[in-house]
Every structure is written in C-alpha cells, then in structure tokens.
Coordinates of C-alpha atoms in Angstrom, one line a residue:
Chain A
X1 CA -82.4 5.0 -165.4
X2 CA -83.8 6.9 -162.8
X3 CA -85.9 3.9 -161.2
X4 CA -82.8 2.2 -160.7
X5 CA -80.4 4.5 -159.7
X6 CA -82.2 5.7 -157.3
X7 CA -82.9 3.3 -155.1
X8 CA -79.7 1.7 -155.1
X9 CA -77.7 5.0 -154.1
X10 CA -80.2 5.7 -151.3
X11 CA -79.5 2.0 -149.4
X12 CA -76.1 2.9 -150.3
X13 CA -76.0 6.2 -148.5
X14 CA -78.5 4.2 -145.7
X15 CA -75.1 2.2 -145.4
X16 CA -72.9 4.3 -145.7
X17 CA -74.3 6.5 -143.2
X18 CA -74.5 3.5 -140.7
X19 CA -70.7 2.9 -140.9
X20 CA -70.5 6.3 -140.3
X21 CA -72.1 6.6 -137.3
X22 CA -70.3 3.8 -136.0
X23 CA -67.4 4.6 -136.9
X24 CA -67.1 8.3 -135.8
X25 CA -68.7 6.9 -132.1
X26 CA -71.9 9.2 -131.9
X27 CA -73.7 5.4 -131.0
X28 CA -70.3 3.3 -129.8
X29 CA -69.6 0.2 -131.6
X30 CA -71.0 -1.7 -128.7
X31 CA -74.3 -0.5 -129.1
X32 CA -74.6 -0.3 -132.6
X33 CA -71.5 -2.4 -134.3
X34 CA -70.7 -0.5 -137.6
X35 CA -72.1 -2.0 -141.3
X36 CA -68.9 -3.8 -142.0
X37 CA -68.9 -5.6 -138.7
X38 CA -72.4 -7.0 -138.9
X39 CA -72.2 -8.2 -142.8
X40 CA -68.8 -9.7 -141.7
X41 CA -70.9 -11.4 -138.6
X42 CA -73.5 -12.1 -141.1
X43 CA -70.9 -13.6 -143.0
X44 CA -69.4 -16.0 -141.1
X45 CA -73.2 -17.0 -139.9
X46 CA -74.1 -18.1 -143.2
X47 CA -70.9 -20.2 -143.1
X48 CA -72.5 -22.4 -140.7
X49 CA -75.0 -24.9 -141.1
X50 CA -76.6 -24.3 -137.7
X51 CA -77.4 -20.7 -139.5
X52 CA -79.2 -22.5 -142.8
X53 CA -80.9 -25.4 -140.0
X54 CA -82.6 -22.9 -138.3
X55 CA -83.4 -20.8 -141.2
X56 CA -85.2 -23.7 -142.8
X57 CA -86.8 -24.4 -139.6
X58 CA -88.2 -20.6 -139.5
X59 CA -89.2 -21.8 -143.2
X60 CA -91.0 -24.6 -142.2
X61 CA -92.9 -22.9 -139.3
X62 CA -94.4 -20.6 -141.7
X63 CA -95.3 -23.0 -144.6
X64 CA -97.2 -25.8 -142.4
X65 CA -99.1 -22.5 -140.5
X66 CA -99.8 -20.5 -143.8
X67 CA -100.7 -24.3 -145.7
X68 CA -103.1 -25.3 -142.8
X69 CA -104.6 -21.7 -142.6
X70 CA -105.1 -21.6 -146.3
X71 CA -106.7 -25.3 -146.0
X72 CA -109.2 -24.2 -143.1
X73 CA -109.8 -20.6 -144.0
X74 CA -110.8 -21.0 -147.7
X75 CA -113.3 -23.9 -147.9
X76 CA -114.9 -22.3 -144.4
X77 CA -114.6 -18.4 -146.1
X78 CA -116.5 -19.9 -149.4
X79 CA -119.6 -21.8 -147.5
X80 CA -119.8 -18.2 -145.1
X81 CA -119.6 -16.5 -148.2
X82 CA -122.2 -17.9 -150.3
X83 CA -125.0 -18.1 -147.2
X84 CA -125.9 -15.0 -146.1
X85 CA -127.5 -16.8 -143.2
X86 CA -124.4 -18.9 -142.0
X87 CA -122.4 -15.2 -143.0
X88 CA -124.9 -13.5 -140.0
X89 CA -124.6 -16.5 -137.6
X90 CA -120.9 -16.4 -137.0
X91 CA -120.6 -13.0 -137.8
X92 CA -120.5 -11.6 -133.6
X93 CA -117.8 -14.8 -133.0
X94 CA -115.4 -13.5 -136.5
X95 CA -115.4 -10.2 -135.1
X96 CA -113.9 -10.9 -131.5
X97 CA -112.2 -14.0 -132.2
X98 CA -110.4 -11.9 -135.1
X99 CA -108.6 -8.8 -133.2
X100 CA -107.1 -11.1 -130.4
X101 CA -103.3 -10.8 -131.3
X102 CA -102.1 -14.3 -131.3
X103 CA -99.0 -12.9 -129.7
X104 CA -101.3 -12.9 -126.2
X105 CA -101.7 -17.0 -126.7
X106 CA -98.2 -17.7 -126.8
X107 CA -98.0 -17.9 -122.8
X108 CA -100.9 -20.4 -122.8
X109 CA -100.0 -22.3 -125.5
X110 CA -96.2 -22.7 -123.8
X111 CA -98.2 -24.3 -120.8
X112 CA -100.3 -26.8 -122.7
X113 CA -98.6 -27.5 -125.6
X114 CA -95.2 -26.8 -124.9
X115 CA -91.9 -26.3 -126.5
X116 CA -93.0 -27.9 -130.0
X117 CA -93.4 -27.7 -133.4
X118 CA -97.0 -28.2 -132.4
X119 CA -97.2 -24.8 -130.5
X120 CA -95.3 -22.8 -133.0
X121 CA -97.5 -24.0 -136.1
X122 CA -100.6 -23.5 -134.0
X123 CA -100.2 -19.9 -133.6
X124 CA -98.9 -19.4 -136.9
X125 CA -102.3 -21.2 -138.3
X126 CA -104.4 -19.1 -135.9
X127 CA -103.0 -15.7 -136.9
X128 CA -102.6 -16.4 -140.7
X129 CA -106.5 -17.9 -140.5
X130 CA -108.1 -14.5 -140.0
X131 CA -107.2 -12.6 -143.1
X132 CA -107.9 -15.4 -145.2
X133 CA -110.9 -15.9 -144.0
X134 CA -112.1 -12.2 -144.2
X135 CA -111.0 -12.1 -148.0
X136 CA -112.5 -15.1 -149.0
X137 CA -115.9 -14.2 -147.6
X138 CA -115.6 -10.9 -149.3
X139 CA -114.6 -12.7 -152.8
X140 CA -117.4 -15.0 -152.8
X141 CA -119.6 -12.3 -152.0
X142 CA -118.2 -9.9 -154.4
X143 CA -119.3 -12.4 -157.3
X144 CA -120.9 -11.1 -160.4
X145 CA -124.8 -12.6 -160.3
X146 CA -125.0 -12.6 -163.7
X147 CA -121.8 -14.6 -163.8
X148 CA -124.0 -16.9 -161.2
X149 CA -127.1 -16.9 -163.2
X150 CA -125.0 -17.9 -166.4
X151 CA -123.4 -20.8 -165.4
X152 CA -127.1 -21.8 -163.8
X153 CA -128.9 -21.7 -167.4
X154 CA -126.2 -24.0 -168.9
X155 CA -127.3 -26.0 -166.0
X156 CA -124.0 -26.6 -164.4
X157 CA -124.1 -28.5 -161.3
X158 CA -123.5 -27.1 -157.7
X159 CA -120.0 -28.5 -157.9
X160 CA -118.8 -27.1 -161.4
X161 CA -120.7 -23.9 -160.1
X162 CA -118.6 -23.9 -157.2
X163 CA -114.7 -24.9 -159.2
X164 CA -115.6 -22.7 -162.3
X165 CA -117.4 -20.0 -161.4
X166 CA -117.2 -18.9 -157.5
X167 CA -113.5 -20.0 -156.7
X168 CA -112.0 -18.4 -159.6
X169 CA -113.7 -15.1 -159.1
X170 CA -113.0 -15.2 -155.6
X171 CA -109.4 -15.4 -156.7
X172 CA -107.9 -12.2 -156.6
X173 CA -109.1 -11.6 -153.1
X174 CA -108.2 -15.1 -152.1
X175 CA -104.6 -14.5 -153.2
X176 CA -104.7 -11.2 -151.5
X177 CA -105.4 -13.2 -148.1
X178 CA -102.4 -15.2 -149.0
X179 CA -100.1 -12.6 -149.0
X180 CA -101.3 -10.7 -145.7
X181 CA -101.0 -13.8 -144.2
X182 CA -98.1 -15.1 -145.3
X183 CA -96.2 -12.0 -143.5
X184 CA -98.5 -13.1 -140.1
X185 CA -97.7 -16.9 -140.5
X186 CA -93.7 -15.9 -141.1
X187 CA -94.3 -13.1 -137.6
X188 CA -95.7 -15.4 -135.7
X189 CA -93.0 -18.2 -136.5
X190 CA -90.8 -16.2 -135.6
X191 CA -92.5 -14.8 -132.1
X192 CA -93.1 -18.4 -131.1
X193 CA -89.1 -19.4 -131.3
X194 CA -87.9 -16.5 -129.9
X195 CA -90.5 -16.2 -126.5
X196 CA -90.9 -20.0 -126.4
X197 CA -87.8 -21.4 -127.5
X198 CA -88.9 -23.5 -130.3
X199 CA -86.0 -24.0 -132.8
X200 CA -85.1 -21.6 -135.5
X201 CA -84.0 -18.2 -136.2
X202 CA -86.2 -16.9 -133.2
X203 CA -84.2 -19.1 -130.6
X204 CA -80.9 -18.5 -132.4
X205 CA -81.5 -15.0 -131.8
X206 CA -82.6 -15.3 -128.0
X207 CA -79.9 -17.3 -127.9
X208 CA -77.7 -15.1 -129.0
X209 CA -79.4 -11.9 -127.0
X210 CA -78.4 -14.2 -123.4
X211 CA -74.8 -13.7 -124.2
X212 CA -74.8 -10.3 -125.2
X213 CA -73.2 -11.1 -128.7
X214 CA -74.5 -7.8 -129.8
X215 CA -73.1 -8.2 -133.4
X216 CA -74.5 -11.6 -134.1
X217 CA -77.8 -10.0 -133.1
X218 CA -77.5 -7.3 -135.4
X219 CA -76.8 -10.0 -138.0
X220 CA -79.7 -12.5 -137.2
X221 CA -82.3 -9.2 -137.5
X222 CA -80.2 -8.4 -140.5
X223 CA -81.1 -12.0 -141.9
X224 CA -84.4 -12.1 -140.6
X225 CA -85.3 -9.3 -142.6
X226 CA -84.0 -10.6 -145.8
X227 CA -86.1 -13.8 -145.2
X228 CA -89.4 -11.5 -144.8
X229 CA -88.5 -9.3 -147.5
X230 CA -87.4 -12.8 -150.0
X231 CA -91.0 -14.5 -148.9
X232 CA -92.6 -11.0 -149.8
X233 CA -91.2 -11.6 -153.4
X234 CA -92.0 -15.4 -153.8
X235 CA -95.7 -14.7 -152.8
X236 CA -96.0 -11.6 -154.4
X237 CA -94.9 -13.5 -157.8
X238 CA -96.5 -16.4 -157.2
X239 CA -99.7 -14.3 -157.5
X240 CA -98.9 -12.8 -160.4
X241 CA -98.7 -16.0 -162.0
X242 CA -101.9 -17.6 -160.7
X243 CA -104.2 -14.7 -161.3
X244 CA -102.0 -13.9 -165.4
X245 CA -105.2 -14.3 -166.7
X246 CA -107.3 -12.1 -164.6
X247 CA -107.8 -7.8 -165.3
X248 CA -106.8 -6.9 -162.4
X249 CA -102.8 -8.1 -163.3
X250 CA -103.4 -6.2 -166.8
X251 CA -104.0 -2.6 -165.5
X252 CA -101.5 -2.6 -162.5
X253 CA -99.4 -5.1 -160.8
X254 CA -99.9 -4.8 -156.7
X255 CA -97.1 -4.6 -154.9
Chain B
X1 CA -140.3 -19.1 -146.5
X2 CA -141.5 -15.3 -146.4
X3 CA -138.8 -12.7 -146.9
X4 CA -139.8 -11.5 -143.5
X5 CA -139.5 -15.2 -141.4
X6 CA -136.2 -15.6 -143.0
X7 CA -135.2 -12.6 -141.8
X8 CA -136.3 -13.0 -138.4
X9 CA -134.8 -16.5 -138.3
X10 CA -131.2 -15.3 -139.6
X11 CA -131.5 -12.2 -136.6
X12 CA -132.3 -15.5 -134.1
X13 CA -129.4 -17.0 -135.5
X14 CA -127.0 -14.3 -135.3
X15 CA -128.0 -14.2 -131.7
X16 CA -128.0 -17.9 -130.7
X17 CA -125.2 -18.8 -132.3
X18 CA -122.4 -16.5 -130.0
X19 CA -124.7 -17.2 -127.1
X20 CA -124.3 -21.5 -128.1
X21 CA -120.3 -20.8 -128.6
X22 CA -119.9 -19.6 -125.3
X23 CA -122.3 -22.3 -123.5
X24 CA -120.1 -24.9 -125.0
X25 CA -116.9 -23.1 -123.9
X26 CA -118.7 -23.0 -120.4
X27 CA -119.6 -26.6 -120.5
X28 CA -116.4 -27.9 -121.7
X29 CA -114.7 -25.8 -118.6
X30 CA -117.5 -27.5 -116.2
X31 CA -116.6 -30.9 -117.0
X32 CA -113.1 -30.5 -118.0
X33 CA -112.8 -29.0 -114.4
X34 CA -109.1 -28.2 -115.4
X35 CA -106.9 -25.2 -113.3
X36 CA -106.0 -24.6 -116.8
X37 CA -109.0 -23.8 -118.6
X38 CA -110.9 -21.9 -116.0
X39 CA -114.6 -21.1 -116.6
X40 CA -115.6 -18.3 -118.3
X41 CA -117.3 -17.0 -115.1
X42 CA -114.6 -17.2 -113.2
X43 CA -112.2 -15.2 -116.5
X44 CA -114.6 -12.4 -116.1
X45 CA -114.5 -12.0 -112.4
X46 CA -110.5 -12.0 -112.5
X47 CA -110.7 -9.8 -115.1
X48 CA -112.7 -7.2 -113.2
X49 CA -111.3 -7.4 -110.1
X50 CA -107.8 -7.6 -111.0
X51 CA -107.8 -5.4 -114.1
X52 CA -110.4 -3.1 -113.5
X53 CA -109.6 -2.5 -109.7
X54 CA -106.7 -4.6 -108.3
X55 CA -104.2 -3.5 -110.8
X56 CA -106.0 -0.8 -113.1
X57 CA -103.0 1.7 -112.2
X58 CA -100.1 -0.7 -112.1
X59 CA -100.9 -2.6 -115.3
X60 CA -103.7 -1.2 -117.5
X61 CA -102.8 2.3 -117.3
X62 CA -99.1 1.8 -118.5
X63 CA -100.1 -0.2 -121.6
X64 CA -102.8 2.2 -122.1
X65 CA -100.3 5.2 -122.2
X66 CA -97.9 3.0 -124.5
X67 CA -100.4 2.6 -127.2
X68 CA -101.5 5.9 -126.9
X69 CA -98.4 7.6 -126.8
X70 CA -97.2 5.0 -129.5
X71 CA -99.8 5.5 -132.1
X72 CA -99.9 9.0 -131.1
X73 CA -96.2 9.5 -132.8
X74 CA -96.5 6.8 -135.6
X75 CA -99.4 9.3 -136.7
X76 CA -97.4 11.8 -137.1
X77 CA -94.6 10.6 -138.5
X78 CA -96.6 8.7 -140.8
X79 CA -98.2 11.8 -142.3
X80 CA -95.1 14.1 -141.9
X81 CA -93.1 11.6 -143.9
X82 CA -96.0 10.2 -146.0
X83 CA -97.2 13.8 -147.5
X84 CA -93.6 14.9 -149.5
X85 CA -93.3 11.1 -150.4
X86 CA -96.2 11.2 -151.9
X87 CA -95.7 14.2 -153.5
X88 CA -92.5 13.5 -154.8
X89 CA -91.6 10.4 -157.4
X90 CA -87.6 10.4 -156.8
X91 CA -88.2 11.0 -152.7
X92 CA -90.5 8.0 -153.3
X93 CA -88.4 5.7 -154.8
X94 CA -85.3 7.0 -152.7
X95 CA -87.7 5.8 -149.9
X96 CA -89.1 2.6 -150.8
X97 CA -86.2 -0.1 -150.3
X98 CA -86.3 1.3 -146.8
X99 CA -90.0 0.7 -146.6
X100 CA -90.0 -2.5 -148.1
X101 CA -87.4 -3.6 -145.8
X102 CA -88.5 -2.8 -142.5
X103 CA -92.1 -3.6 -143.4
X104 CA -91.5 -7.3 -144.0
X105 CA -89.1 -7.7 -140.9
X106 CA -90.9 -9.9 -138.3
X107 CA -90.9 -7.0 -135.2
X108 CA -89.4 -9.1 -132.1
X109 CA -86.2 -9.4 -133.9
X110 CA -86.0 -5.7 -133.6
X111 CA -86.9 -6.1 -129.5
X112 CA -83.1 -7.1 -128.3
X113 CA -81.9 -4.6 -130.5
X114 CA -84.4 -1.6 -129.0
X115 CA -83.0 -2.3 -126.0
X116 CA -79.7 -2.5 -127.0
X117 CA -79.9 1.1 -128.7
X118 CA -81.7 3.0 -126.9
X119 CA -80.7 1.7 -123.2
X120 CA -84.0 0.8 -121.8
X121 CA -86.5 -1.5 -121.0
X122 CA -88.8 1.4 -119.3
X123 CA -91.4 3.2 -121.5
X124 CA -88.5 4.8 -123.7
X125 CA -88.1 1.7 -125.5
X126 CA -91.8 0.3 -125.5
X127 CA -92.8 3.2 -126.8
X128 CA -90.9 3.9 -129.5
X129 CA -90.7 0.2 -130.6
X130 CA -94.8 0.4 -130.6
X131 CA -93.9 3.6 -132.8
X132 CA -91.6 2.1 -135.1
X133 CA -93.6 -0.6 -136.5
X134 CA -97.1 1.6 -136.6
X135 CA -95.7 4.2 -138.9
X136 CA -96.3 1.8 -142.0
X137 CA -99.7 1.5 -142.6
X138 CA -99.9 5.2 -141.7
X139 CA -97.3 5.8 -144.1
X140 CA -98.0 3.9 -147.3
X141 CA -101.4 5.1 -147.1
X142 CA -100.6 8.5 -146.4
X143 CA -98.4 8.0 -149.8
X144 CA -101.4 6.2 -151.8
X145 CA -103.7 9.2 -150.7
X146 CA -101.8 11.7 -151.4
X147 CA -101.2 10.2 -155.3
X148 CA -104.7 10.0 -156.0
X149 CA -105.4 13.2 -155.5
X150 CA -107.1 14.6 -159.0
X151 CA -104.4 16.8 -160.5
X152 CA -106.9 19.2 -161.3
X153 CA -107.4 20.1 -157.7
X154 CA -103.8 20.7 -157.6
X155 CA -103.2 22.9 -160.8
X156 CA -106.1 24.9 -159.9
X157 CA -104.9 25.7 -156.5
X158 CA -101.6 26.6 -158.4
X159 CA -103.0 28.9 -160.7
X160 CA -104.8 30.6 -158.1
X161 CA -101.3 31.3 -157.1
X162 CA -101.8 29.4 -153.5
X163 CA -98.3 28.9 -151.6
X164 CA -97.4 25.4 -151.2
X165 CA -98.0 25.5 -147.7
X166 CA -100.9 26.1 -148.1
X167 CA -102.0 23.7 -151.1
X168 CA -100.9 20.8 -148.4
X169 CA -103.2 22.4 -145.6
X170 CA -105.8 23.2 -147.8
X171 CA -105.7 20.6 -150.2
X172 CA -103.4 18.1 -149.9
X173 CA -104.1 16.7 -146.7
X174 CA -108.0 16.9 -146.6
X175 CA -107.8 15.2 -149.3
X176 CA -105.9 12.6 -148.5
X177 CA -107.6 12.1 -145.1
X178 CA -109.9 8.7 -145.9
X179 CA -106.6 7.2 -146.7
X180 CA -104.5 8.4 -143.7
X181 CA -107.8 7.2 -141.4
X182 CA -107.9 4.0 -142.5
X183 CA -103.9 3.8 -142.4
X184 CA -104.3 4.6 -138.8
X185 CA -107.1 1.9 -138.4
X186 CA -104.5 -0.4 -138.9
X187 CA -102.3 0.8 -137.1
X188 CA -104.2 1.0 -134.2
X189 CA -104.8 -2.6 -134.1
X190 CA -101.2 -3.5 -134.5
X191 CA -100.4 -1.0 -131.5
X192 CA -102.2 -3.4 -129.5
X193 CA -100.0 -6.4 -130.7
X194 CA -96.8 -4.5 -130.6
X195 CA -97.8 -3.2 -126.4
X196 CA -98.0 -7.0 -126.3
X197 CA -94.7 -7.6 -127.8
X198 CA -92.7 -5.2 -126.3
X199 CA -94.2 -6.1 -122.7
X200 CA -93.8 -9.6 -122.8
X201 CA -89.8 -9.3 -123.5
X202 CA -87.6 -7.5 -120.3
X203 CA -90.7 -5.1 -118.6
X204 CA -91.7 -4.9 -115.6
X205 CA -95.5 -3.4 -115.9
X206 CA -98.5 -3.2 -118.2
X207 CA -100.7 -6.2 -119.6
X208 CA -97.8 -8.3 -121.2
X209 CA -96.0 -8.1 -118.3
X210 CA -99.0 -10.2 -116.3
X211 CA -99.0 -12.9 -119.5
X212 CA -95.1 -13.3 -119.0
X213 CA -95.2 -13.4 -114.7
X214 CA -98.0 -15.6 -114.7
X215 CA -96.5 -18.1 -117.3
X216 CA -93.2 -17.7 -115.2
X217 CA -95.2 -18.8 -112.2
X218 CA -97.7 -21.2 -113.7
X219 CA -100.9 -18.8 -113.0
X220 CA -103.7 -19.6 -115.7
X221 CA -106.3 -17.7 -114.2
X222 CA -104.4 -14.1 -114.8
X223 CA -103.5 -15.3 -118.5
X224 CA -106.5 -16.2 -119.4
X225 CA -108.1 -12.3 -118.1
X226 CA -104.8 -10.6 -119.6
X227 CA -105.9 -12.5 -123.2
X228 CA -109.3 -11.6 -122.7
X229 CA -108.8 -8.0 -121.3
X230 CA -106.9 -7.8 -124.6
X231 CA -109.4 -8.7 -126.9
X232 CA -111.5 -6.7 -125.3
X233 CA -109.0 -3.6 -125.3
X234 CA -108.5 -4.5 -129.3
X235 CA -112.3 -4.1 -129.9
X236 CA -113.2 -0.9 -128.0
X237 CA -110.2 0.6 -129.3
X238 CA -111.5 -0.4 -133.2
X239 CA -115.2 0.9 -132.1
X240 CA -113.9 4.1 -130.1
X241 CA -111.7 4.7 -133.5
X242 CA -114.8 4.5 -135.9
X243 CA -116.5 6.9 -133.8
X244 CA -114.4 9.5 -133.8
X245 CA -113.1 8.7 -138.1
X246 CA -117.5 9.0 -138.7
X247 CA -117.0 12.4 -137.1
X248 CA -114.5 13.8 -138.2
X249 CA -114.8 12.4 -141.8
X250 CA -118.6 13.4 -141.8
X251 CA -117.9 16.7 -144.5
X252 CA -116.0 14.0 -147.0
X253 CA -118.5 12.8 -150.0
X254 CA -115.8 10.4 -151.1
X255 CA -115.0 8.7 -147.4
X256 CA -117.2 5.8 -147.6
X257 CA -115.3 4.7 -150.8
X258 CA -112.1 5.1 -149.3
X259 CA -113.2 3.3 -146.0
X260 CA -113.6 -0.9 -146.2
X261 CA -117.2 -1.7 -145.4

C-alpha cells in the first residue's frame, strides 16, 4: 500500500507544487509556464507527426550507436579479457582514450563529417563503446577457472569454450554495460541533434529555443525525459529476461 | 617461455604498444598533411602555449572554478539529501520517481531551460547546471551506503543512548564514506563533461567556449588542444581524486571492497 501510494502522491505534490509556483508568480509564467500549460503544449505536440518523426529519429540515433557499440565492444572486451597480455598492451591507450567526453568531439566531427546521421551515430558508438568494453573485460576475467578447467576435460573446443562457457558467465556484467550505455548512446543522440543540428528531438528543441517558445521547450525536455526514463525500463527488463536463469536475478533485481 | 621472459615481454608490450598508437597517429598526420588533422607535435605546442600561457586565465581558470565549484555543491547536496534518504524507507520512496526521472533525462535538454530560469549565461547558470546533474551518483550512493550499514552498529550506538546527531557524525557517515567516495568519482568525471556542455551552449569563456569559436570560425588547431587539454584535465582530475580518497580513506578496513579495482 505504502510502496505505491507513496510515490504517486509525492509527483503529485511535485506537480502540484509547480502549478503553484506558477501560478501565484514567485517564477512568472514566462520563465517557468505553469504544469497545465506545458502538458497542454505537450499535448498538442504529440498531436503532430513532426513530434513522433523526430522522436523516432532520436530512437534511431541511439539504437544504430548502442547496436554498433555493442558489436565492437563485446567481441574486442572478450579477446582483452581472456589475454592478459593483449589486457596489458592496450591497457595505457583504454585509460586515456576512455575519460575524453565525447561531447568535446562534437565540434570536429561537425567539420569533417558534417550534419549527418553519420556524425550523430559516430559519437553515440564512441561514447556507448567505453563502458561496454570495461565490463566485458571484467566479465571475462571474473570467470570461475574451475568452470574453465571443466569444460577443458570434457574436451570442448575453443569455440564451444568460448559460446558456453566464457560469454555466458560474462553475461551479467555484459548486460550491465548495456544499460550504462544505453543512457550514453540515448545522451549523446541527443547532444549531437541539438549542437549540430542533426534531425530529431535535439534539433526540435534548438529549434524551438531560437524562437523563444518557452512552453514548447518545457514540453520537449518534458518528453525527452519520458523517452530516457521509457528506454531505462525496456533495457532494464530486457535484462531481466536474458540473465532469468542466472543467481544474481534470484537474490535481488537491480534497478 | 619462463614466467619471468613472459613477463618482461608483456611490460615491453605495454610500453610499445601506446608508443606504436601514437607513431601511427603521427604518421597518418605527416602524410595526410591535412589543416584538419594537425600533427600531434604541433597539438601539444598549441596546447601549451595557448592553454598553459596564452589563455590560462581567460579560459582554463573559469572552467576550472566551474567544476570545482560545481562538484564542490553536488557533494554536498548529495550527502545532505543522501543520508535521511537513506535512513528513511517512506522519504526514499517519496524520493525516488524524482530521482529516476531526472537521472535518465539526457542534460542539454535542460541547457535552454537553465538559462531560461535562472537568467544567465554567466557562471550562475554553468555552475549550477554542472551541479544539478553531479548530485546523482553522489546521491544514490550516499543512499546505498548508508543502507548497508550493519544494524548492529546502529542499535548499539542507540542503546548507548547516543543522540541522533551524533550517530550520523559518528557513525553514519564514516560509515558510509567508501560509498559517498566512489559516488563522487563519478561525479567528478561527469563535471568535466557537463563544464563542456554548459560552455559549448550561449558562454563566452572557459574550454567549451574555445571548441564552439573555433568551429564557428573553422580553426582546427584550437579544437584539437581544447579535446586534448580535456582529456588531459579528465585524467589528472581522476588521479588527483585517488590521491586524496587513498588518504583520507586510509583508517577504513572495508574501503578497498567498496572501491572498484
């Protein structure tokens, strides 16, 4: 009773209190339109099929960046992660490449690759890459050797050692990669259309910000973080489902 | 192979292999011979002369101060709100739709809006944007830490009769402190990305600033020292940070658990 109750009265006081403030003028209804202004703006945006165009292209920035990562970052994070040599060799290049905020790139990639899809998925890939890669390496290395040793008796080959044994056990972390950089891939999307123009809910919202519409704004960042907060849910249970069989889903469920 | 040449040869080859990365970058430059992808010579002149002396006061020091100042109040905040949270189960899940929410927004659709609210584009609103998004990994691991505390530490104090004032200064937040430290790693690093946010939209000084002129004015040398002053700026900042957590964490038997790595 309790866990639901909660919750739900404190967004509704959240809201209420936001009208309030609005309302009463303490911040003026130009600076911050009141609650019922910007769902009604909110409304009428998702009324419009430019809205839902440029949501799905937001959509589709983060997919292709989080698939690509997840294609690159995964077979590269298993081979580090099962050579200790190849894990020392790159391991000076991981650690600077790693804390560079893509954001910094956005600039130079505006100048080379331009205005594009290309750009947008780019930096999305390069940001979403790094924590992938990080957890991978520490799932392959966090294998149990007797687990190894096991599957060596029974004289499994190297490659149904490496689909039955290491990726598996490497799961959990894998899937904890995922969703870290799934909220990197969707920032990074987003960053990329609003400071370089490519199309979807970044643009609309510079767009947007250039004619002072101050309660469409309020209603695209409203949106936007509904989106994060939706793909936060689908990855979260998409997780759930592919690690069911695993402990780790038994004792506690992460959030 | 001998235990001992292998490990000589993987040492060789953690060495060789940055040194090769960079060699190629260099050569591709040399040949490419392209005002867009200057050598890395040149990258590490511009940044010293323009960053290090040129514009050290103009540009460094004001993105300095806004990650300082920045992480300095997410800290706080972050603990201040993290502790009763975490002591309390209906103040945490009064709080947690909030959290949820405005953890998952992407920041730069909160940037117009910053500006919008607080009516600036000067440190004001860089610094509490930088703020605003760094109090989260403070916060939710101020809350974790402060849940795993043993109960038995608490009830003791409690039976000893020690004010609850007292319990949290005592207790509470010692114990929590491998959590709150690496909260603040975190957040750290993200300062860095959100000084580059908040710069790069409506500034008119610090690092970001440089990356948006010179793309206005078609400049690749200064990009290319602001990225790598950057990078550079992320990794001191992670390596002055470890420092000062080793020291001040030194008296905790249960910190290098709580700390990755």
């Amino acid at each position: 009773m309790v866990s639901i109750a909660v919750p739900v009265l404190s967004v509704v006081a959240a809201l209420g209190l936001w009208e309030l403030i609005s309302q009463t003028g303490v911040i003026s209804q130009r600076d911050l339109p009141a609650m019922s202004t910007t769902v009604q703006a909110l409304w009428e945006m998702v009324q419009t099929g430019t809205f839902w165009k440029a949501l799905g292209e937001t959509v589709r920035g983060w997919a292709i960046g989080l698939g690509l990562a997840a294609a690159l970052a995964v077979p590269i994070g298993v081979a580090l992660g099962s050579s200790d040599f190849a894990a020392s060799a790159f391991r000076v290049p991981i650690e600077f490449l790693r804390p560079i905020p893509s954001a910094a790139l956005i600039p130079l990639l505006f100048l080379t690759l331009g205005t594009t899809l290309k750009s947008e998925i780019f930096l999305a890939t390069f940001g979403a890459f790094w924590p992938l890669l990080v957890q991978t390496m520490y799932g392959v290395r966090d294998i149990d050797p007797v687990a190894v040793d096991t599957a060596r008796s029974f004289q499994l080959t190297r490659n149904e050692r490496l689909f039955r044994v290491t990726v598996p056990s490497a799961l959990p972390y894998i899937m904890t990669g995922v969703r870290i950089s799934s909220t990197v891939a969707l920032i990074l999307a987003f960053t990329a259309e609003l400071f370089m123009g490519t199309p979807g809910l970044g643009q609309r919202l510079n767009y947007v910000e250039t004619f002072g519409l101050n309660d469409q704004i309020y209603a695209l960042a409203l949106a936007t973080g509904f989106l994060g907060v939706a793909i936060h849910f689908a990855v979260s249970a998409v997780e759930r489902r592919v690690l069911r069989w695993h402990p780790s889903q038994r004792k506690t469920s992460t959030t | 192979m001998s235990p001992r040449v292998y490990r000589t040869l993987k040492i060789g080859a953690e060495i060789t292999v940055p040194f090769l990365m960079l060699l190629a970058w260099w050569l591709y430059t040399v040949q490419r011979d392209d005002p867009k992808f200057p050598r890395p010579t040149t990258i590490v002149a511009e940044v010293r002369n323009r960053f290090f002396f040129a514009e050290f006061d103009l540009h460094v020091v004001p993105s300095l101060e806004r990650i300082g100042l920045g992480f300095a109040i997410a800290v706080g905040l972050g603990v201040a709100i993290g502790i009763p949270l975490g002591l309390s189960r209906i103040g945490r899940s009064a709080a947690m739709p909030h959290i949820e929410y405005w953890r998952a927004i992407p920041p730069p659709a909160l940037l117009p809006i910053s500006i919008i609210l607080l009516h600036s584009i000067g440190n004001t609103q860089k610094v509490s944007f930088i703020a605003f998004f760094c109090i989260f990994p403070v916060l939710l691991n101020t809350i974790d830490g402060v849940r795993a505390i043993e109960p038995t530490l608490i009830d003791t104090a409690r039976s000893f009769r020690i004010p609850a004032h007292e319990r949290i200064r005592r207790i509470v937040f010692p114990a929590a402190l491998p959590q709150i430290f690496a909260g603040m790693r975190t957040s750290l690093a993200l300062a860095v990305i959100m000084m580059v946010l908040s710069e790069y939209f409506a500034s008119t000084s610090g690092v970001g600033y440089v990356l948006l002129i010179s793309k206005n004015t078609f400049q690749f040398l200064p990009m290319w020292a602001a990225i790598v002053l950057i990078g550079v700026l992320g990794y001191l900042l992670n390596a002055l940070f470890l420092l000062v957590e080793r020291h001040v964490l030194a008296w905790h038997r249960g910190w290098r658990a709580a700390t990755p790595r």
